[in-house]
Amino acid sequence: MTEARDLNSGAQPVVIEAKGLDLTFRTNDGPVQALSNVDLDIRKGDFVSFIGPSGCGKTTFLRVVAALEAPTGGTVTVNGMTPDEARRARAYGYVFQAAGLYPWRTIGRNVKLPLEIMGYAREEQDRRMKDVLQLVDLEGFEKKYPWQLSGGMQQRASIARALAFDADILLMDEPFGALDEIVRDHLNEQLLSLWNRTGKTIGFVTHSIPEAVYLSTRIVVMSPRPGRITDIIESPLPRERPLDIRDTAAFIEVAHRVREGLRAGHDDTV
Amino acid sequence: MSLTGPLAAPGAGTGRSGRVGLMLRGMGRTAGPVLAVVAALFVIWYAAAVWMNSQWTLDQAARADRTVTFSEIVADTLNQDRPKLPAPHQVAVELYDTVLDKPVTSRRSLVFHAWITLSATLTGFAIGTVLGMLLAVGIVHNRAMDMSVMPWAIASQTIPILAIAPMIIVVLNSVGVQGLLPKAIISAYLSFFPVVVGMVSGLRSPETQQLDLMKTYSASDGQVFWKLRLPASMPYLFASLKVAIAASLVGAIVGELPTGAVRGLGARLLSGSYYGQTVQIWSALLMAAACAAAMVGIVGLIQRVVLRRMGMER
């Protein structure tokens, strides 16, 4: 219990810091408040999950951190920079809901896409591509086209693509949402071990309670209308997590607390 | 929980072998209907030839003051010199004579005329394609062009080509441009439009997520164009190229009509109609159709090769 907590609450520096974050979208049906007064610190090496019903702003928060949306109020810093600066400094890799591999590129060339854009030398591109494909267990698949791979393998390739340029932060927006449960379990396990090996900071959006509890060091429970944080749960689970940890009392307790948090947020608004 | 292993993942188990088999079976299944349609067309054509040409036969018989039997009518209507509607075998004989029996350099060779028209078609197609692609790139990247070019492009296509073709020829002739180029420009006038429309949709086809991905890499507009928009537009481009090349041929033929040209398929059509040579008209029409089919087929072939090499066709 103690090791994970010490790592998160202790000396690790804050890499993502949000203060009083507000974001209001103008739509045809009037303004929609996607984020309201969100305060959150994410420390180096954290695995933070965002969970909540649709419309709670979990994806929006991630997109603000990635400078894909601009907040209408409050501040957010990434590695002490604005999100825009952080993006140019290649502070993060982003994994989308769909793998979104380019169908005209092989898996290898898909992984090299960010490296080409960022101007890495050719040998360096090859080396990094091989490294990250190995990291996600896809060595030997670099000459295949995306359609030749299963959905789970495609999503792994898209994670490799986000890892290729060695950003310290990985932002993942429901990356396994479209996969069946068995594939998802497998990928969760692989993701945890990847996180353990690389020490990256991960922000992970999901709407699966078991997934959030299994993966995270901290779980951010959010609720909609307006999108806000209703609970932040520090996980007492150790860093090393075999799949059957999900049957332990500690796991079930955390899952219960998440469910309670979700229900409370839901009751507020209905 | 059931026995869903990794095979249940979307896309697992898709392979090449099944598709080839499906395609072959598909061809076997379509050959029958296609032949049936062709046979039906021939029957209708022959029946129409008998019906449309019978008036002449009956008039001739009346003038000679004799009656004709039905079989005589049939025999005569299918072998007139200047029928209203020539029978298929008359057109076939004419095609054989003018395609295979004449030296290709002769004015009487249909191959010679087809080549005249095709060279204008291909030149026009090349001009139209380049112009269409450039306009599309401008429309996608420049807001002013987006607002202004498309309405003009659409307006240009509402003007009947028959009305504008003579003017293009006359204007160009007055500045000393003659021969192939004016026809090619009329071809290009018809063919740039489908390319613009298809290419604009193609360049805009990447989804928000694919564009967001580029944004997370801080990619420049140029990089987004070369690495995302352009490859994504290829299937759209080829679909519109097939339309464009057929339109080019129409443009080249129409371009031959107003000048009273003596060479080219359009010239054959024109002289055929001057002298009531319906057999000549029909064989020129069939030649034009065959050229169009061949060119569309070639574009389709290039499409398959390119998209397969890009990994976009399985």
Coordinates of C-alpha atoms in Angstrom, one line a residue:
Chain A
M1 CA 0.0 0.0 0.0
T2 CA 2.6 2.5 1.1
E3 CA 5.0 2.5 -1.8
A4 CA 2.5 3.7 -4.4
R5 CA 1.2 6.4 -2.1
D6 CA 4.6 7.6 -1.3
L7 CA 5.5 7.9 -4.9
N8 CA 2.4 10.0 -5.6
S9 CA 2.1 12.2 -2.7
G10 CA 5.7 12.6 -2.0
A11 CA 8.6 14.4 -3.7
Q12 CA 7.5 14.0 -7.3
P13 CA 7.0 17.3 -9.0
V14 CA 3.7 18.4 -10.4
V15 CA 3.6 18.1 -14.2
I16 CA 0.0 19.1 -15.0
E17 CA -1.6 21.8 -12.9
A18 CA -5.1 23.1 -13.4
K19 CA -6.5 26.0 -11.4
G20 CA -10.1 27.2 -11.6
L21 CA -10.4 25.8 -15.1
D22 CA -13.6 26.8 -17.0
L23 CA -14.6 26.0 -20.5
T24 CA -17.9 27.1 -22.0
F25 CA -18.8 25.9 -25.6
R26 CA -21.1 28.1 -27.6
T27 CA -23.6 25.9 -29.4
N28 CA -26.8 26.6 -31.3
D29 CA -28.7 25.7 -28.2
G30 CA -26.9 28.2 -26.1
P31 CA -23.8 28.0 -24.0
V32 CA -22.8 24.6 -22.6
Q33 CA -20.5 24.6 -19.6
A34 CA -18.1 21.7 -20.3
L35 CA -15.8 22.4 -17.4
S36 CA -16.5 24.3 -14.3
N37 CA -13.9 25.4 -11.7
V38 CA -11.7 22.4 -12.2
D39 CA -8.6 22.2 -9.9
L40 CA -6.2 19.3 -10.3
D41 CA -2.6 18.5 -9.9
I42 CA -1.0 15.6 -11.6
R43 CA 2.4 14.5 -10.4
K44 CA 5.2 12.9 -12.3
G45 CA 4.7 9.2 -12.7
D46 CA 1.0 9.3 -11.8
F47 CA -1.5 7.2 -13.6
V48 CA -4.7 9.4 -13.3
S49 CA -8.0 8.1 -14.6
F50 CA -10.9 10.4 -15.4
I51 CA -14.3 8.7 -15.1
G52 CA -17.8 10.0 -15.4
P53 CA -20.9 9.9 -17.6
S54 CA -20.8 11.4 -21.1
G55 CA -20.8 15.2 -21.0
C56 CA -18.9 15.4 -17.7
G57 CA -15.9 17.0 -19.4
K58 CA -13.4 14.3 -19.0
T59 CA -12.4 14.3 -22.6
T60 CA -12.6 18.1 -22.7
F61 CA -10.1 18.3 -19.8
L62 CA -7.7 16.1 -21.7
R63 CA -8.1 18.2 -24.8
V64 CA -7.4 21.4 -22.9
V65 CA -4.2 19.9 -21.5
A66 CA -3.3 19.0 -25.1
A67 CA -4.1 22.5 -26.4
L68 CA -6.8 21.1 -28.6
E69 CA -9.3 23.3 -26.8
A70 CA -8.7 26.7 -25.2
P71 CA -10.2 27.3 -21.8
T72 CA -12.5 30.2 -21.2
G73 CA -11.3 30.7 -17.7
G74 CA -8.7 29.6 -15.2
T75 CA -5.2 28.3 -16.0
V76 CA -3.5 25.1 -16.9
T77 CA 0.2 24.4 -17.1
V78 CA 2.0 21.4 -18.4
N79 CA 5.6 21.1 -17.2
G80 CA 5.3 24.7 -16.1
M81 CA 4.5 25.9 -19.6
T82 CA 1.2 26.8 -21.3
P83 CA -0.4 23.8 -23.2
D84 CA 0.6 25.4 -26.5
E85 CA 4.2 25.7 -25.5
A86 CA 4.2 22.2 -24.0
R87 CA 2.9 20.8 -27.3
R88 CA 5.6 22.5 -29.2
A89 CA 8.1 21.1 -26.7
R90 CA 6.6 17.7 -27.4
A91 CA 5.6 17.2 -23.8
Y92 CA 2.9 14.7 -24.5
G93 CA 1.7 11.9 -26.8
Y94 CA -2.0 11.7 -27.4
V95 CA -3.9 8.4 -28.0
F96 CA -7.4 8.9 -29.4
Q97 CA -10.5 6.8 -29.0
A98 CA -10.1 5.2 -32.4
A99 CA -6.7 4.0 -33.4
G100 CA -6.8 6.3 -36.3
L101 CA -3.9 4.8 -38.2
Y102 CA -3.5 6.1 -41.7
P103 CA -4.6 3.3 -44.0
W104 CA -2.1 4.1 -46.7
R105 CA 0.8 3.7 -44.3
T106 CA 2.2 0.5 -42.9
I107 CA 2.3 0.1 -39.2
G108 CA 6.0 1.0 -39.2
R109 CA 5.4 4.1 -41.2
N110 CA 2.4 5.1 -39.0
V111 CA 4.6 4.9 -36.0
K112 CA 7.2 7.0 -37.8
L113 CA 4.6 9.7 -38.8
P114 CA 5.3 12.0 -35.8
L115 CA 9.1 11.4 -36.2
E116 CA 9.0 12.5 -39.8
I117 CA 7.0 15.6 -38.9
M118 CA 9.4 16.4 -36.1
G119 CA 12.3 16.0 -38.4
Y120 CA 14.2 13.0 -36.8
A121 CA 17.0 11.5 -38.9
R122 CA 16.1 8.4 -40.9
E123 CA 18.2 5.9 -38.9
E124 CA 16.8 7.4 -35.7
Q125 CA 13.3 7.0 -37.0
D126 CA 13.9 3.3 -37.7
R127 CA 15.5 2.7 -34.4
R128 CA 12.7 4.4 -32.4
M129 CA 10.0 2.7 -34.5
K130 CA 11.5 -0.7 -33.7
D131 CA 11.9 0.1 -30.0
V132 CA 8.3 1.3 -29.5
L133 CA 6.8 -1.6 -31.5
Q134 CA 8.7 -3.9 -29.2
L135 CA 7.3 -2.0 -26.2
V136 CA 3.7 -2.7 -27.3
D137 CA 4.5 -6.3 -28.4
L138 CA 4.2 -5.6 -32.2
E139 CA 7.7 -6.4 -33.4
G140 CA 7.6 -8.0 -36.8
F141 CA 4.4 -6.2 -37.8
E142 CA 6.0 -3.0 -39.2
K143 CA 5.4 -4.0 -42.8
K144 CA 1.7 -4.8 -42.3
Y145 CA -1.1 -2.4 -43.2
P146 CA -3.6 -1.4 -40.5
W147 CA -6.4 -3.5 -42.0
Q148 CA -4.3 -6.6 -41.6
L149 CA -4.3 -6.1 -37.8
S150 CA -7.0 -6.7 -35.3
G151 CA -8.6 -3.8 -33.5
G152 CA -6.6 -4.4 -30.3
M153 CA -3.3 -4.6 -32.3
Q154 CA -4.3 -1.4 -34.1
Q155 CA -4.8 0.4 -30.8
R156 CA -1.5 -0.9 -29.6
A157 CA 0.2 0.5 -32.7
S158 CA -1.5 3.9 -32.0
I159 CA 0.0 3.8 -28.5
A160 CA 3.4 3.0 -30.0
R161 CA 2.9 6.0 -32.3
A162 CA 2.2 8.2 -29.3
L163 CA 5.3 6.9 -27.5
A164 CA 7.7 7.2 -30.5
F165 CA 8.9 10.7 -29.8
D166 CA 9.5 10.0 -26.1
A167 CA 7.2 12.4 -24.5
D168 CA 7.0 12.2 -20.7
I169 CA 3.2 12.5 -20.6
L170 CA 0.7 10.1 -22.3
L171 CA -2.8 11.4 -22.7
M172 CA -5.3 8.7 -23.5
D173 CA -8.9 9.3 -24.4
E174 CA -10.9 6.1 -24.0
P175 CA -8.3 4.2 -26.0
F176 CA -9.9 0.8 -25.3
G177 CA -13.5 1.8 -25.4
A178 CA -14.3 0.1 -28.7
L179 CA -12.6 -3.2 -27.9
D180 CA -14.2 -6.3 -26.4
E181 CA -13.6 -7.1 -22.8
I182 CA -11.0 -9.8 -23.2
V183 CA -8.8 -7.7 -25.5
R184 CA -9.3 -4.8 -23.2
D185 CA -8.1 -6.8 -20.1
H186 CA -5.0 -7.8 -22.0
L187 CA -4.2 -4.3 -23.1
N188 CA -4.8 -2.9 -19.6
E189 CA -2.2 -5.4 -18.3
Q190 CA 0.2 -4.4 -21.0
L191 CA -0.4 -0.7 -20.4
L192 CA 0.4 -1.1 -16.7
S193 CA 3.6 -2.9 -17.4
L194 CA 4.6 -0.3 -20.0
W195 CA 3.9 2.5 -17.4
N196 CA 6.0 0.6 -14.8
R197 CA 8.9 0.3 -17.2
T198 CA 8.8 3.8 -18.6
G199 CA 7.8 5.9 -15.6
K200 CA 5.5 8.0 -17.8
T201 CA 2.8 10.2 -16.5
I202 CA -0.6 9.0 -17.8
G203 CA -3.9 10.8 -18.1
F204 CA -6.5 8.2 -19.0
V205 CA -10.2 8.8 -19.8
T206 CA -12.6 5.9 -19.4
H207 CA -16.1 5.1 -18.4
S208 CA -15.3 1.7 -17.1
I209 CA -15.1 1.5 -13.3
P210 CA -13.0 -1.7 -13.2
E211 CA -10.6 -0.3 -15.8
A212 CA -10.1 2.9 -13.9
V213 CA -9.5 1.2 -10.6
Y214 CA -7.2 -1.4 -12.1
L215 CA -5.0 1.1 -13.8
S216 CA -4.9 4.2 -11.7
T217 CA -2.9 5.6 -8.9
R218 CA -5.6 8.3 -8.7
I219 CA -9.1 8.3 -9.9
V220 CA -10.8 11.6 -10.8
V221 CA -14.6 11.2 -10.6
M222 CA -16.5 13.8 -12.7
S223 CA -20.1 14.7 -13.2
P224 CA -21.9 16.6 -15.9
R225 CA -23.9 19.8 -16.3
P226 CA -21.7 21.6 -15.6
G227 CA -18.7 19.3 -16.0
R228 CA -16.8 19.2 -12.7
I229 CA -14.7 17.1 -10.3
T230 CA -16.8 15.5 -7.6
D231 CA -14.2 13.2 -6.0
I232 CA -10.5 12.4 -6.3
I233 CA -9.6 8.9 -5.0
E234 CA -6.1 7.9 -4.1
S235 CA -5.7 4.2 -4.9
P236 CA -4.3 2.1 -2.1
L237 CA -3.4 -0.7 -4.6
P238 CA 0.3 -1.4 -5.1
R239 CA 2.1 -0.5 -8.3
E240 CA 2.5 -4.2 -9.3
R241 CA -1.0 -5.4 -10.2
P242 CA -1.8 -8.8 -11.5
L243 CA -5.2 -9.1 -13.2
D244 CA -6.6 -11.1 -10.2
I245 CA -6.1 -8.1 -8.0
R246 CA -9.6 -7.2 -9.1
D247 CA -10.9 -9.9 -6.8
T248 CA -9.3 -8.5 -3.7
A249 CA -11.2 -6.6 -1.0
A250 CA -9.1 -3.5 -1.5
F251 CA -10.0 -3.4 -5.2
I252 CA -13.7 -3.8 -4.6
E253 CA -13.6 -1.1 -2.0
V254 CA -12.1 1.4 -4.3
A255 CA -14.6 0.4 -7.1
H256 CA -17.4 0.9 -4.6
R257 CA -16.2 4.4 -3.7
V258 CA -16.0 5.3 -7.4
R259 CA -19.5 4.0 -8.0
E260 CA -20.7 6.0 -5.0
G261 CA -19.0 9.1 -6.3
L262 CA -20.6 8.6 -9.7
R263 CA -24.0 8.1 -8.2
A264 CA -23.7 11.2 -6.0
G265 CA -22.8 13.3 -9.1
H266 CA -25.7 11.8 -10.9
D267 CA -28.2 12.6 -8.2
D268 CA -27.2 16.2 -8.1
T269 CA -28.3 16.8 -11.6
V270 CA -31.4 14.7 -12.0
Chain B
M1 CA -18.3 -15.4 -21.0
S2 CA -18.1 -17.3 -24.1
L3 CA -15.2 -18.6 -26.2
T4 CA -14.3 -15.3 -27.7
G5 CA -10.5 -15.2 -28.1
P6 CA -8.4 -12.6 -29.9
L7 CA -10.1 -13.8 -33.1
A8 CA -13.2 -12.0 -32.0
A9 CA -11.4 -8.7 -32.2
P10 CA -12.6 -6.5 -35.1
G11 CA -10.6 -7.1 -38.2
A12 CA -9.0 -10.4 -37.1
G13 CA -9.6 -13.1 -39.7
T14 CA -9.9 -10.7 -42.7
G15 CA -7.7 -12.0 -45.4
R16 CA -7.0 -11.9 -49.1
S17 CA -7.9 -15.4 -50.1
G18 CA -11.6 -15.2 -49.5
R19 CA -11.9 -12.0 -51.5
V20 CA -10.4 -13.3 -54.7
G21 CA -12.7 -16.3 -54.6
L22 CA -15.7 -14.0 -54.0
M23 CA -14.6 -11.8 -57.0
L24 CA -14.3 -14.8 -59.3
R25 CA -17.7 -16.1 -58.3
G26 CA -19.1 -12.6 -58.7
M27 CA -17.8 -12.5 -62.3
G28 CA -19.4 -15.8 -63.1
R29 CA -22.6 -14.6 -61.7
T30 CA -22.6 -11.4 -63.7
A31 CA -21.6 -12.8 -67.1
G32 CA -25.0 -14.4 -67.7
P33 CA -27.1 -11.2 -67.0
V34 CA -24.7 -9.1 -69.0
L35 CA -24.9 -11.3 -72.1
A36 CA -28.7 -11.4 -71.7
V37 CA -28.8 -7.6 -71.8
V38 CA -26.6 -7.4 -74.8
A39 CA -28.8 -10.0 -76.6
A40 CA -31.9 -8.1 -75.8
L41 CA -30.3 -4.9 -77.1
F42 CA -29.5 -6.6 -80.4
V43 CA -33.1 -7.9 -80.7
I44 CA -34.5 -4.4 -80.1
W45 CA -32.0 -2.8 -82.5
Y46 CA -32.9 -5.2 -85.3
A47 CA -36.6 -4.8 -84.7
A48 CA -36.3 -1.0 -84.6
A49 CA -34.3 -1.1 -87.8
V50 CA -37.0 -3.1 -89.6
W51 CA -39.7 -0.8 -88.3
M52 CA -37.9 2.5 -89.0
N53 CA -36.6 1.6 -92.4
S54 CA -39.8 0.0 -93.7
Q55 CA -41.4 3.2 -94.8
W56 CA -38.7 3.6 -97.5
T57 CA -39.1 0.0 -98.6
L58 CA -42.9 0.4 -98.9
D59 CA -42.5 3.8 -100.7
Q60 CA -40.2 2.2 -103.3
A61 CA -42.5 -0.7 -103.8
A62 CA -45.5 1.6 -104.2
R63 CA -43.6 3.6 -106.8
A64 CA -42.7 0.4 -108.7
D65 CA -46.4 -0.5 -108.3
R66 CA -45.8 -3.9 -106.7
T67 CA -46.6 -5.4 -103.3
V68 CA -43.9 -6.8 -101.0
T69 CA -44.1 -9.7 -98.5
F70 CA -42.9 -9.3 -94.9
S71 CA -39.8 -11.3 -95.5
E72 CA -38.9 -9.0 -98.4
I73 CA -39.4 -6.0 -96.2
V74 CA -37.1 -7.5 -93.6
A75 CA -34.5 -8.3 -96.1
D76 CA -34.6 -4.8 -97.6
T77 CA -34.8 -2.8 -94.4
L78 CA -31.6 -4.5 -93.1
N79 CA -29.5 -3.7 -96.2
Q80 CA -30.4 -0.2 -97.3
D81 CA -27.7 2.2 -98.4
R82 CA -28.9 5.1 -96.3
P83 CA -31.1 3.6 -93.7
K84 CA -32.7 5.8 -91.0
L85 CA -31.3 3.3 -88.6
P86 CA -28.6 1.0 -89.8
A87 CA -28.7 -2.6 -88.7
P88 CA -25.9 -3.9 -86.4
H89 CA -24.3 -6.0 -89.1
Q90 CA -24.0 -3.0 -91.4
V91 CA -22.3 -1.0 -88.7
A92 CA -20.0 -4.0 -88.0
V93 CA -19.0 -4.3 -91.7
E94 CA -18.3 -0.5 -91.8
L95 CA -16.3 -0.8 -88.6
Y96 CA -14.3 -3.7 -90.0
D97 CA -13.6 -1.8 -93.3
T98 CA -12.6 1.4 -91.7
V99 CA -10.7 0.0 -88.7
L100 CA -8.9 -3.1 -89.9
D101 CA -9.0 -2.8 -93.7
K102 CA -7.5 0.7 -94.2
P103 CA -4.0 1.9 -93.5
V104 CA -4.1 3.9 -90.3
T105 CA -2.6 6.9 -92.0
S106 CA -5.5 7.1 -94.5
R107 CA -8.3 9.6 -94.2
R108 CA -10.7 6.8 -94.6
S109 CA -9.4 4.9 -91.5
L110 CA -11.5 5.3 -88.4
V111 CA -8.3 4.6 -86.3
F112 CA -6.8 7.7 -87.9
H113 CA -9.8 9.8 -86.9
A114 CA -10.0 8.3 -83.5
W115 CA -6.4 9.1 -82.8
I116 CA -7.0 12.8 -83.9
T117 CA -9.8 13.0 -81.3
L118 CA -8.0 11.0 -78.7
S119 CA -4.9 13.2 -78.8
A120 CA -7.0 16.3 -78.1
T121 CA -8.9 14.3 -75.5
L122 CA -5.8 13.3 -73.6
T123 CA -4.2 16.7 -73.8
G124 CA -7.5 18.3 -72.5
F125 CA -7.8 15.7 -69.8
A126 CA -4.2 16.5 -68.6
I127 CA -4.9 20.2 -68.6
G128 CA -8.3 19.7 -66.9
T129 CA -6.8 17.4 -64.2
V130 CA -3.9 19.7 -63.3
L131 CA -6.2 22.7 -63.3
G132 CA -8.9 20.9 -61.2
M133 CA -6.3 19.7 -58.7
L134 CA -4.8 23.2 -58.4
L135 CA -8.2 24.8 -57.9
A136 CA -9.1 22.2 -55.3
V137 CA -5.9 22.8 -53.3
G138 CA -6.6 26.5 -53.4
I139 CA -10.2 26.1 -52.4
V140 CA -9.3 23.9 -49.4
H141 CA -6.4 26.2 -48.2
N142 CA -7.7 29.6 -49.0
R143 CA -10.9 31.0 -47.6
A144 CA -11.3 33.6 -50.3
M145 CA -11.0 30.9 -53.0
D146 CA -13.3 28.7 -51.0
M147 CA -16.0 31.3 -51.2
S148 CA -15.5 32.5 -54.7
V149 CA -14.2 29.7 -57.0
M150 CA -16.9 27.0 -56.5
P151 CA -19.9 29.1 -57.7
W152 CA -18.0 30.1 -60.8
A153 CA -17.0 26.5 -61.5
I154 CA -20.6 25.4 -61.2
A155 CA -21.8 28.3 -63.3
S156 CA -19.3 27.3 -66.0
Q157 CA -20.9 23.9 -66.3
T158 CA -24.4 25.2 -66.7
I159 CA -23.5 26.9 -70.0
P160 CA -24.2 24.4 -72.9
I161 CA -20.8 23.4 -74.2
L162 CA -22.3 23.5 -77.8
A163 CA -22.8 27.3 -77.2
I164 CA -19.4 28.1 -75.9
A165 CA -17.3 25.7 -78.1
P166 CA -17.5 27.8 -81.3
M167 CA -16.6 30.9 -79.4
I168 CA -13.5 29.3 -77.9
I169 CA -12.5 28.2 -81.3
V170 CA -13.1 31.5 -83.0
V171 CA -11.3 33.5 -80.2
L172 CA -8.3 31.2 -80.2
N173 CA -8.2 31.2 -84.0
S174 CA -8.0 35.0 -84.0
V175 CA -4.9 34.9 -81.9
G176 CA -3.4 32.3 -84.1
V177 CA -4.0 29.1 -82.1
Q178 CA -5.4 26.3 -84.2
G179 CA -5.5 22.6 -84.5
L180 CA -5.3 20.4 -81.4
L181 CA -5.1 23.1 -78.7
P182 CA -8.6 24.7 -79.0
K183 CA -10.2 21.2 -78.9
A184 CA -8.1 20.3 -75.9
I185 CA -9.2 23.5 -74.1
I186 CA -12.8 22.6 -74.7
S187 CA -12.0 19.1 -73.3
A188 CA -10.3 20.7 -70.3
Y189 CA -13.3 23.0 -69.8
L190 CA -15.5 19.9 -69.3
S191 CA -13.1 17.8 -67.4
F192 CA -11.7 20.1 -64.7
F193 CA -15.1 20.3 -63.0
P194 CA -15.5 16.7 -61.7
V195 CA -11.8 16.8 -60.7
V196 CA -12.4 20.0 -58.6
V197 CA -15.5 18.6 -56.9
G198 CA -13.9 15.2 -56.2
M199 CA -10.6 16.5 -55.1
V200 CA -12.2 19.1 -52.7
S201 CA -14.2 16.4 -51.0
G202 CA -11.1 14.2 -50.9
L203 CA -8.9 16.8 -49.4
R204 CA -11.6 17.5 -46.8
S205 CA -12.2 13.8 -46.1
P206 CA -9.8 13.4 -43.2
E207 CA -11.8 13.1 -39.9
T208 CA -11.4 15.6 -37.1
Q209 CA -9.5 13.0 -35.1
Q210 CA -6.9 12.6 -37.9
L211 CA -6.5 16.3 -38.1
D212 CA -6.3 16.6 -34.3
L213 CA -3.5 14.0 -34.3
M214 CA -1.5 16.2 -36.7
K215 CA -2.2 19.2 -34.4
T216 CA -0.7 17.3 -31.4
Y217 CA 2.5 17.0 -33.5
S218 CA 2.4 20.7 -34.2
A219 CA 2.4 19.8 -37.9
S220 CA 2.6 22.6 -40.5
D221 CA -0.2 23.1 -43.1
G222 CA 2.2 21.7 -45.7
Q223 CA 2.9 18.6 -43.7
V224 CA -0.9 18.1 -43.1
F225 CA -1.3 18.4 -46.9
W226 CA 1.4 16.0 -48.0
K227 CA 1.1 13.4 -45.2
L228 CA -2.7 13.4 -44.7
R229 CA -4.9 15.4 -47.1
L230 CA -3.3 14.3 -50.3
P231 CA -3.1 10.6 -49.7
A232 CA -6.6 10.6 -48.2
S233 CA -7.9 12.2 -51.4
M234 CA -6.6 9.6 -53.8
P235 CA -9.8 7.4 -53.9
Y236 CA -11.9 10.5 -54.5
L237 CA -9.5 11.8 -57.2
F238 CA -9.6 8.5 -59.2
A239 CA -13.4 8.4 -59.0
S240 CA -13.6 11.8 -60.5
L241 CA -10.9 11.1 -63.1
K242 CA -13.1 8.4 -64.6
V243 CA -15.9 10.9 -65.0
A244 CA -13.5 13.6 -66.3
I245 CA -11.9 11.4 -69.0
A246 CA -15.3 10.6 -70.5
A247 CA -16.2 14.3 -70.4
S248 CA -12.9 15.1 -72.1
L249 CA -13.9 12.9 -75.0
V250 CA -17.2 14.6 -75.4
G251 CA -15.4 17.9 -75.3
A252 CA -13.0 17.0 -78.0
I253 CA -15.8 15.7 -80.3
V254 CA -17.9 18.8 -79.7
G255 CA -14.8 20.9 -80.4
E256 CA -14.5 19.3 -83.9
L257 CA -18.1 20.1 -84.9
P258 CA -18.2 23.9 -85.2
T259 CA -15.0 24.2 -87.3
G260 CA -16.2 22.0 -90.0
A261 CA -13.1 19.9 -89.2
V262 CA -12.2 17.2 -91.7
R263 CA -10.3 15.0 -89.3
G264 CA -11.5 13.4 -86.0
L265 CA -14.5 11.5 -84.8
G266 CA -16.5 14.7 -84.6
A267 CA -15.7 15.4 -88.3
R268 CA -16.9 11.9 -89.2
L269 CA -20.2 12.5 -87.3
L270 CA -20.6 15.9 -89.1
S271 CA -19.9 14.7 -92.6
G272 CA -22.0 11.6 -92.0
S273 CA -25.0 13.8 -91.2
Y274 CA -24.3 16.1 -94.1
Y275 CA -24.5 13.3 -96.6
G276 CA -27.0 11.1 -94.8
Q277 CA -24.3 8.4 -94.2
T278 CA -26.0 6.9 -91.1
V279 CA -23.8 3.9 -91.2
Q280 CA -20.7 6.1 -90.9
I281 CA -22.3 8.1 -88.1
W282 CA -23.1 5.0 -86.1
S283 CA -19.7 3.5 -86.6
A284 CA -18.1 6.7 -85.4
L285 CA -20.4 6.7 -82.4
L286 CA -19.5 3.1 -81.6
M287 CA -15.8 4.0 -82.0
A288 CA -16.2 6.9 -79.6
A289 CA -18.0 4.7 -77.1
A290 CA -15.2 2.1 -77.3
C291 CA -12.6 4.8 -76.8
A292 CA -14.4 6.1 -73.8
A293 CA -14.8 2.6 -72.3
A294 CA -11.1 1.9 -72.9
M295 CA -10.0 5.1 -71.3
V296 CA -12.2 4.7 -68.3
G297 CA -10.9 1.2 -68.0
I298 CA -7.3 2.3 -68.1
V299 CA -8.0 4.9 -65.4
G300 CA -9.6 2.2 -63.4
L301 CA -6.6 0.0 -63.8
I302 CA -4.2 2.8 -62.7
Q303 CA -6.5 3.4 -59.8
R304 CA -6.3 -0.2 -58.7
V305 CA -2.5 -0.4 -59.0
V306 CA -2.0 3.0 -57.2
L307 CA -4.4 2.3 -54.4
R308 CA -3.1 -1.2 -53.9
R309 CA 0.5 0.1 -53.7
M310 CA -0.7 2.6 -51.2
G311 CA -2.3 -0.2 -49.2
M312 CA -5.7 1.3 -49.5
E313 CA -7.3 -1.4 -51.6
R314 CA -7.1 -5.0 -50.5

